[in-house]
C-alpha positions as MATLAB code, in Angstrom:
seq = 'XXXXXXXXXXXXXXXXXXXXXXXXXXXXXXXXXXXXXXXXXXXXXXXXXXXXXXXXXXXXXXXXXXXXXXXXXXXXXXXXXXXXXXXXXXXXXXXXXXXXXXXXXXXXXXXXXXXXXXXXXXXX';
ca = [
      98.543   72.070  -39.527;
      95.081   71.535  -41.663;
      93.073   68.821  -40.426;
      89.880   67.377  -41.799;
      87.554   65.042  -39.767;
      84.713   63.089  -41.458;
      81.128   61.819  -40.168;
      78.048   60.788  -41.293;
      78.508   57.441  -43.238;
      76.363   54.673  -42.996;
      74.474   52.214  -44.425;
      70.584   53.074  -46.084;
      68.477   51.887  -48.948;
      68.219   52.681  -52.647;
      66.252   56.297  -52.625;
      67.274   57.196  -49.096;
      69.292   59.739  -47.808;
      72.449   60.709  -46.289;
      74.841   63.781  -45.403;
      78.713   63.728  -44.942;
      80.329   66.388  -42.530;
      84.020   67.418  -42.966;
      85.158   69.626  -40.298;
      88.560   71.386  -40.907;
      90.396   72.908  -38.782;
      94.265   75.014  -38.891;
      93.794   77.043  -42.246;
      93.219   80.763  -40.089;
      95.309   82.585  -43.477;
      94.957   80.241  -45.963;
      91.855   79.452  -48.985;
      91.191   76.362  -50.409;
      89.311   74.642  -53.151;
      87.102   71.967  -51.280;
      85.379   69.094  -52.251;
      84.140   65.704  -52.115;
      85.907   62.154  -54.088;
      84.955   58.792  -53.984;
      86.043   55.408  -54.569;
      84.292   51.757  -54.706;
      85.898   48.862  -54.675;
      88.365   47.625  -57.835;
      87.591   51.476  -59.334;
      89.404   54.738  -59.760;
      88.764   57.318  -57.656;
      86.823   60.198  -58.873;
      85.565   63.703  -57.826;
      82.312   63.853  -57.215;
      81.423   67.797  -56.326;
      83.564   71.094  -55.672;
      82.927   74.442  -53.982;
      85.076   76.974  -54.386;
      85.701   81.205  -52.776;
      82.762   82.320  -53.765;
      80.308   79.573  -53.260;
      80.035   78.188  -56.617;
      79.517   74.656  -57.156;
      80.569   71.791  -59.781;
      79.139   68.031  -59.613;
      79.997   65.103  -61.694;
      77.282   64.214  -64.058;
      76.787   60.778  -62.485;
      75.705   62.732  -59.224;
      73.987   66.092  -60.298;
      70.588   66.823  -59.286;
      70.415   64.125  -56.647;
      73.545   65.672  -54.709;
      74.770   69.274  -52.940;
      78.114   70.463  -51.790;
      77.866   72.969  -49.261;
      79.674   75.060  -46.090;
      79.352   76.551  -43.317;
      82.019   79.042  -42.830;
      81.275   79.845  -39.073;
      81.513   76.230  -38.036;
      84.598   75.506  -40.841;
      82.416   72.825  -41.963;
      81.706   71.280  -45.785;
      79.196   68.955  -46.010;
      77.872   67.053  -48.869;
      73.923   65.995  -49.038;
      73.469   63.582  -51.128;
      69.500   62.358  -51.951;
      67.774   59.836  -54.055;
      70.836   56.775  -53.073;
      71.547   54.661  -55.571;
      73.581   51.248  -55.108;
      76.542   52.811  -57.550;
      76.822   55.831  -55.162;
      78.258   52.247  -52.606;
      82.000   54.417  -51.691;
      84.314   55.319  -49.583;
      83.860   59.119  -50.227;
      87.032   61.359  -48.937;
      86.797   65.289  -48.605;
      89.848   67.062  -49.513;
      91.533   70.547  -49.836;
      93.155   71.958  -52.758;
      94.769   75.134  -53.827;
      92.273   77.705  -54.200;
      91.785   77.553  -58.641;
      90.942   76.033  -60.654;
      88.110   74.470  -58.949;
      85.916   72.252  -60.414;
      85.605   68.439  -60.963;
      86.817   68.260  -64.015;
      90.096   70.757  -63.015;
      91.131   71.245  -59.348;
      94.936   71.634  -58.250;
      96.370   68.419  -56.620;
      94.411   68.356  -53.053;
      96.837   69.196  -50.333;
      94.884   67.559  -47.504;
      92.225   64.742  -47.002;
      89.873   63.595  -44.216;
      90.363   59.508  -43.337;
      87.481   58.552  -45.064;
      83.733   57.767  -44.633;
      81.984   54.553  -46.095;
      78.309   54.983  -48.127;
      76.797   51.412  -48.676;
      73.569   52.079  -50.923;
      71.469   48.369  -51.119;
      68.609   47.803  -53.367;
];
């Protein structure tokens, strides 16, 4: 049984900062593809980074350079720092695990599991 368990959403300004935590737990002999999606309000969801086996990393264009995806495999923990908050990053951003390739944002397998959900509010 995989679980994942968000924190770190909040509220902050336009420029400010803010990192998610996704702690899974109950994958001891499996490997996953993980990353981060969002979605705000009336709008499709959409990935927004990816990490896969061997560290490497893939971010949408509307996030790159301002955001990282990365994990800690002692504590089975992804996190996602995301920097220079703008009010269109405003989301409820999900972390999610998928089958191991492809893995990147624009081709990842159909995520098996999914934390419950933190919400980013980015004001001006």
């Amino acid at each position: 049984q995989v679980q994942l368990v968000e924190s770190g959403g909040g509220s902050v300004q336009a420029g400010g900062s803010l990192r998610l935590s996704c702690v899974a737990s109950g994958y001891t002999y499996s490997s996953y593809c993980m990353g981060w999606f969002r979605q705000a309000p009336g709008k499709e969801r959409e990935a927004v980074a990816t990490i896969d086996l061997y560290g490497s990393t893939s971010y949408a264009d509307s996030v790159k350079g301002r955001f990282a995806i990365s994990q800690d495999n002692t504590k089975n923990t992804l996190y996602l720092q995301m920097n220079s908050l703008k009010p269109e990053d405003t989301a409820m951003y999900y972390c999610a695990a998928a089958p191991p390739w492809p893995c990147t944002v624009v081709a990842t397998g159909t995520p098996k599991y999914w934390g419950q959900g933190a919400q980013v509010t980015v004001s001006s």
